[in-house]
């Protein structure tokens, strides 16, 4: 990850970080231009999922199935049985 000084635009470096939560981190940064010397705090945060983890796919499917009306559940079960791969 590249960071740049918010004052002069030169490359910066992350000196340390503080994990506030698993999805929100404070980055303590320093400009690498010796004539600038600016230090600042940036944040790094989780925004949203683009594709769910395959590790949690079973849970997502079961939760989605349980949220469906009973008639849709029955239709889905019938469909899956008809298209099951042995």
Tab-separated table of N, CA and C in Angstrom:
chain	number	residue	atom	x	y	z
A	1	UNK	N	0.851	-1.172	0.000
A	1	UNK	CA	0.000	0.000	0.000
A	1	UNK	C	0.894	1.232	0.000
A	2	UNK	N	0.686	2.119	-0.920
A	2	UNK	CA	1.452	3.360	-0.994
A	2	UNK	C	0.682	4.473	-0.296
A	3	UNK	N	1.419	5.274	0.440
A	3	UNK	CA	0.814	6.456	1.045
A	3	UNK	C	1.653	7.662	0.660
A	4	UNK	N	1.018	8.788	0.601
A	4	UNK	CA	1.683	10.025	0.203
A	4	UNK	C	1.385	11.113	1.222
A	5	UNK	N	2.353	11.987	1.393
A	5	UNK	CA	2.214	13.101	2.327
A	5	UNK	C	1.037	13.968	1.908
A	6	UNK	N	0.213	14.304	2.851
A	6	UNK	CA	-0.960	15.135	2.561
A	6	UNK	C	-0.582	16.604	2.414
A	7	UNK	N	0.681	16.944	2.741
A	7	UNK	CA	1.135	18.329	2.623
A	7	UNK	C	1.914	18.561	1.330
A	8	UNK	N	2.959	17.742	1.084
A	8	UNK	CA	3.830	17.986	-0.074
A	8	UNK	C	3.652	16.970	-1.196
A	9	UNK	N	2.973	15.857	-0.946
A	9	UNK	CA	2.733	14.852	-1.974
A	9	UNK	C	3.846	13.826	-2.133
A	10	UNK	N	4.929	13.963	-1.368
A	10	UNK	CA	6.039	13.012	-1.433
A	10	UNK	C	5.604	11.687	-0.807
A	11	UNK	N	6.360	10.620	-1.111
A	11	UNK	CA	6.045	9.322	-0.510
A	11	UNK	C	6.146	9.403	1.006
A	12	UNK	N	5.291	8.638	1.667
A	12	UNK	CA	5.307	8.572	3.120
A	12	UNK	C	5.485	7.140	3.577
A	13	UNK	N	5.636	6.966	4.857
A	13	UNK	CA	5.760	5.621	5.411
A	13	UNK	C	4.876	5.514	6.642
A	14	UNK	N	4.405	4.302	6.880
A	14	UNK	CA	3.614	4.011	8.075
A	14	UNK	C	4.597	3.585	9.158
A	15	UNK	N	4.691	4.388	10.215
A	15	UNK	CA	5.610	4.076	11.310
A	15	UNK	C	5.012	3.098	12.305
A	16	UNK	N	3.722	3.223	12.548
A	16	UNK	CA	3.051	2.315	13.478
A	16	UNK	C	1.562	2.322	13.177
A	17	UNK	N	0.881	1.430	13.834
A	17	UNK	CA	-0.560	1.329	13.635
A	17	UNK	C	-1.226	0.984	14.950
A	18	UNK	N	-2.464	1.423	15.078
A	18	UNK	CA	-3.264	1.121	16.269
A	18	UNK	C	-4.555	0.471	15.801
A	19	UNK	N	-4.735	-0.782	16.154
A	19	UNK	CA	-5.943	-1.496	15.757
A	19	UNK	C	-7.060	-1.141	16.729
A	20	UNK	N	-7.943	-0.260	16.297
A	20	UNK	CA	-9.062	0.177	17.127
A	20	UNK	C	-10.098	-0.946	17.208
A	21	UNK	N	-10.436	-1.516	16.058
A	21	UNK	CA	-11.284	-2.711	15.979
A	21	UNK	C	-10.691	-3.598	14.891
A	22	UNK	N	-11.275	-4.760	14.679
A	22	UNK	CA	-10.779	-5.646	13.611
A	22	UNK	C	-10.919	-5.011	12.239
A	23	UNK	N	-11.823	-4.068	12.097
A	23	UNK	CA	-12.083	-3.473	10.787
A	23	UNK	C	-11.729	-1.995	10.703
A	24	UNK	N	-11.084	-1.454	11.733
A	24	UNK	CA	-10.734	-0.027	11.753
A	24	UNK	C	-9.366	0.146	12.404
A	25	UNK	N	-8.411	0.694	11.641
A	25	UNK	CA	-7.033	0.834	12.110
A	25	UNK	C	-6.561	2.268	11.897
A	26	UNK	N	-5.861	2.818	12.891
A	26	UNK	CA	-5.218	4.123	12.755
A	26	UNK	C	-3.779	3.892	12.308
A	27	UNK	N	-3.357	4.595	11.254
A	27	UNK	CA	-2.006	4.477	10.718
A	27	UNK	C	-1.241	5.755	11.036
A	28	UNK	N	-0.143	5.630	11.763
A	28	UNK	CA	0.686	6.783	12.115
A	28	UNK	C	1.780	6.903	11.062
A	29	UNK	N	1.744	7.987	10.301
A	29	UNK	CA	2.554	8.122	9.098
A	29	UNK	C	3.547	9.278	9.188
A	30	UNK	N	4.585	9.193	8.333
A	30	UNK	CA	5.627	10.217	8.293
A	30	UNK	C	6.040	10.436	6.843
A	31	UNK	N	6.201	11.699	6.457
A	31	UNK	CA	6.683	12.047	5.129
A	31	UNK	C	8.160	11.673	5.029
A	32	UNK	N	8.559	11.084	3.889
A	32	UNK	CA	9.951	10.683	3.695
A	32	UNK	C	10.812	11.806	3.128
A	33	UNK	N	10.215	12.940	2.819
A	33	UNK	CA	10.980	14.111	2.380
A	33	UNK	C	11.491	14.826	3.626
A	34	UNK	N	12.816	14.814	3.804
A	34	UNK	CA	13.425	15.396	5.007
A	34	UNK	C	13.130	16.885	5.151
A	35	UNK	N	12.917	17.588	4.041
A	35	UNK	CA	12.633	19.025	4.132
A	35	UNK	C	11.195	19.291	4.569
A	36	UNK	N	10.342	18.284	4.464
A	36	UNK	CA	8.942	18.435	4.881
A	36	UNK	C	8.770	17.969	6.331
A	37	UNK	N	8.998	16.683	6.568
A	37	UNK	CA	8.913	16.148	7.925
A	37	UNK	C	7.519	16.045	8.515
A	38	UNK	N	6.512	16.200	7.688
A	38	UNK	CA	5.127	16.142	8.164
A	38	UNK	C	4.808	14.762	8.734
A	39	UNK	N	4.097	14.718	9.837
A	39	UNK	CA	3.573	13.462	10.380
A	39	UNK	C	2.058	13.598	10.492
A	40	UNK	N	1.371	12.495	10.298
A	40	UNK	CA	-0.088	12.532	10.324
A	40	UNK	C	-0.651	11.159	10.666
A	41	UNK	N	-1.940	11.145	10.919
A	41	UNK	CA	-2.652	9.895	11.183
A	41	UNK	C	-3.684	9.701	10.079
A	42	UNK	N	-3.629	8.546	9.445
A	42	UNK	CA	-4.639	8.153	8.467
A	42	UNK	C	-5.411	6.980	9.051
A	43	UNK	N	-6.527	6.665	8.446
A	43	UNK	CA	-7.302	5.523	8.914
A	43	UNK	C	-7.488	4.522	7.786
A	44	UNK	N	-7.601	3.281	8.164
A	44	UNK	CA	-7.866	2.189	7.236
A	44	UNK	C	-9.078	1.453	7.786
A	45	UNK	N	-10.109	1.334	6.955
A	45	UNK	CA	-11.348	0.718	7.439
A	45	UNK	C	-11.919	-0.240	6.406
A	46	UNK	N	-12.547	-1.295	6.890
A	46	UNK	CA	-13.285	-2.218	6.035
A	46	UNK	C	-14.531	-1.498	5.536
A	47	UNK	N	-14.823	-1.639	4.263
A	47	UNK	CA	-15.994	-0.993	3.702
A	47	UNK	C	-17.139	-1.989	3.496
A	48	UNK	N	-16.939	-2.946	2.593
A	48	UNK	CA	-17.996	-3.913	2.321
A	48	UNK	C	-17.419	-5.122	1.586
A	49	UNK	N	-18.170	-6.188	1.558
A	49	UNK	CA	-17.756	-7.426	0.915
A	49	UNK	C	-18.164	-7.416	-0.544
A	50	UNK	N	-17.241	-7.834	-1.409
A	50	UNK	CA	-17.555	-7.974	-2.828
A	50	UNK	C	-17.981	-9.400	-3.159
A	51	UNK	N	-17.358	-10.356	-2.507
A	51	UNK	CA	-17.705	-11.760	-2.685
A	51	UNK	C	-17.548	-12.440	-1.334
A	52	UNK	N	-18.585	-13.073	-0.829
A	52	UNK	CA	-18.497	-13.711	0.488
A	52	UNK	C	-17.429	-14.804	0.509
A	53	UNK	N	-16.868	-15.017	1.650
A	53	UNK	CA	-15.881	-16.074	1.848
A	53	UNK	C	-16.528	-17.430	1.640
A	54	UNK	N	-15.833	-18.316	0.970
A	54	UNK	CA	-16.337	-19.673	0.775
A	54	UNK	C	-16.440	-20.409	2.103
A	55	UNK	N	-15.684	-19.979	3.089
A	55	UNK	CA	-15.727	-20.614	4.400
A	55	UNK	C	-17.073	-20.403	5.079
A	56	UNK	N	-17.786	-19.363	4.701
A	56	UNK	CA	-19.059	-19.043	5.343
A	56	UNK	C	-20.255	-19.303	4.428
A	57	UNK	N	-20.006	-19.902	3.281
A	57	UNK	CA	-21.061	-20.107	2.300
A	57	UNK	C	-22.191	-20.977	2.843
A	58	UNK	N	-21.855	-22.053	3.547
A	58	UNK	CA	-22.895	-22.936	4.101
A	58	UNK	C	-23.833	-22.175	5.026
A	59	UNK	N	-23.262	-21.358	5.895
A	59	UNK	CA	-24.068	-20.579	6.837
A	59	UNK	C	-24.969	-19.603	6.094
A	60	UNK	N	-24.429	-18.937	5.073
A	60	UNK	CA	-25.228	-17.992	4.296
A	60	UNK	C	-26.395	-18.689	3.609
A	61	UNK	N	-26.122	-19.853	3.040
A	61	UNK	CA	-27.174	-20.590	2.337
A	61	UNK	C	-28.272	-21.024	3.307
A	62	UNK	N	-27.885	-21.575	4.439
A	62	UNK	CA	-28.875	-22.034	5.424
A	62	UNK	C	-29.690	-20.859	5.954
A	63	UNK	N	-29.023	-19.749	6.272
A	63	UNK	CA	-29.744	-18.573	6.766
A	63	UNK	C	-30.729	-18.050	5.722
A	64	UNK	N	-30.290	-18.009	4.474
A	64	UNK	CA	-31.167	-17.541	3.394
A	64	UNK	C	-32.363	-18.490	3.232
A	65	UNK	N	-32.092	-19.785	3.280
A	65	UNK	CA	-33.153	-20.785	3.153
A	65	UNK	C	-34.188	-20.621	4.259
A	66	UNK	N	-33.716	-20.440	5.488
A	66	UNK	CA	-34.628	-20.297	6.633
A	66	UNK	C	-35.473	-19.028	6.547
A	67	UNK	N	-34.973	-18.018	5.855
A	67	UNK	CA	-35.721	-16.763	5.752
A	67	UNK	C	-36.793	-16.809	4.658
A	68	UNK	N	-36.767	-17.867	3.849
A	68	UNK	CA	-37.742	-18.000	2.766
A	68	UNK	C	-39.077	-18.514	3.305
A	69	UNK	N	-40.181	-18.127	2.666
A	69	UNK	CA	-41.482	-18.695	3.040
A	69	UNK	C	-41.475	-20.214	2.803
A	70	UNK	N	-42.305	-20.929	3.547
A	70	UNK	CA	-42.337	-22.399	3.485
A	70	UNK	C	-42.582	-22.920	2.072
A	71	UNK	N	-43.467	-22.268	1.320
A	71	UNK	CA	-43.750	-22.751	-0.037
A	71	UNK	C	-42.526	-22.610	-0.946
A	72	UNK	N	-41.759	-21.546	-0.786
A	72	UNK	CA	-40.535	-21.384	-1.573
A	72	UNK	C	-39.480	-22.401	-1.151
A	73	UNK	N	-39.431	-22.703	0.137
A	73	UNK	CA	-38.497	-23.728	0.620
A	73	UNK	C	-38.815	-25.073	-0.040
A	74	UNK	N	-40.096	-25.411	-0.076
A	74	UNK	CA	-40.507	-26.687	-0.673
A	74	UNK	C	-40.176	-26.730	-2.163
A	75	UNK	N	-40.415	-25.621	-2.870
A	75	UNK	CA	-40.085	-25.556	-4.297
A	75	UNK	C	-38.587	-25.732	-4.516
A	76	UNK	N	-37.797	-25.108	-3.675
A	76	UNK	CA	-36.346	-25.206	-3.803
A	76	UNK	C	-35.866	-26.630	-3.543
A	77	UNK	N	-36.406	-27.271	-2.515
A	77	UNK	CA	-36.031	-28.657	-2.214
A	77	UNK	C	-36.393	-29.559	-3.392
A	78	UNK	N	-37.589	-29.376	-3.945
A	78	UNK	CA	-38.022	-30.173	-5.093
A	78	UNK	C	-37.083	-29.944	-6.284
A	79	UNK	N	-36.736	-28.702	-6.537
A	79	UNK	CA	-35.832	-28.362	-7.639
A	79	UNK	C	-34.457	-29.004	-7.443
A	80	UNK	N	-33.926	-28.909	-6.225
A	80	UNK	CA	-32.599	-29.470	-5.947
A	80	UNK	C	-32.585	-30.988	-6.089
A	81	UNK	N	-33.656	-31.637	-5.651
A	81	UNK	CA	-33.737	-33.093	-5.801
A	81	UNK	C	-33.764	-33.479	-7.276
A	82	UNK	N	-34.480	-32.709	-8.077
A	82	UNK	CA	-34.586	-32.999	-9.505
A	82	UNK	C	-33.265	-32.762	-10.240
A	83	UNK	N	-32.437	-31.877	-9.715
A	83	UNK	CA	-31.182	-31.528	-10.392
A	83	UNK	C	-29.944	-31.988	-9.624
A	84	UNK	N	-30.126	-32.884	-8.692
A	84	UNK	CA	-28.997	-33.353	-7.872
A	84	UNK	C	-28.012	-34.146	-8.720
A	85	UNK	N	-26.742	-33.954	-8.425
A	85	UNK	CA	-25.676	-34.705	-9.094
A	85	UNK	C	-25.243	-35.816	-8.156
A	86	UNK	N	-25.250	-37.028	-8.664
A	86	UNK	CA	-24.904	-38.182	-7.814
A	86	UNK	C	-23.414	-38.292	-7.585
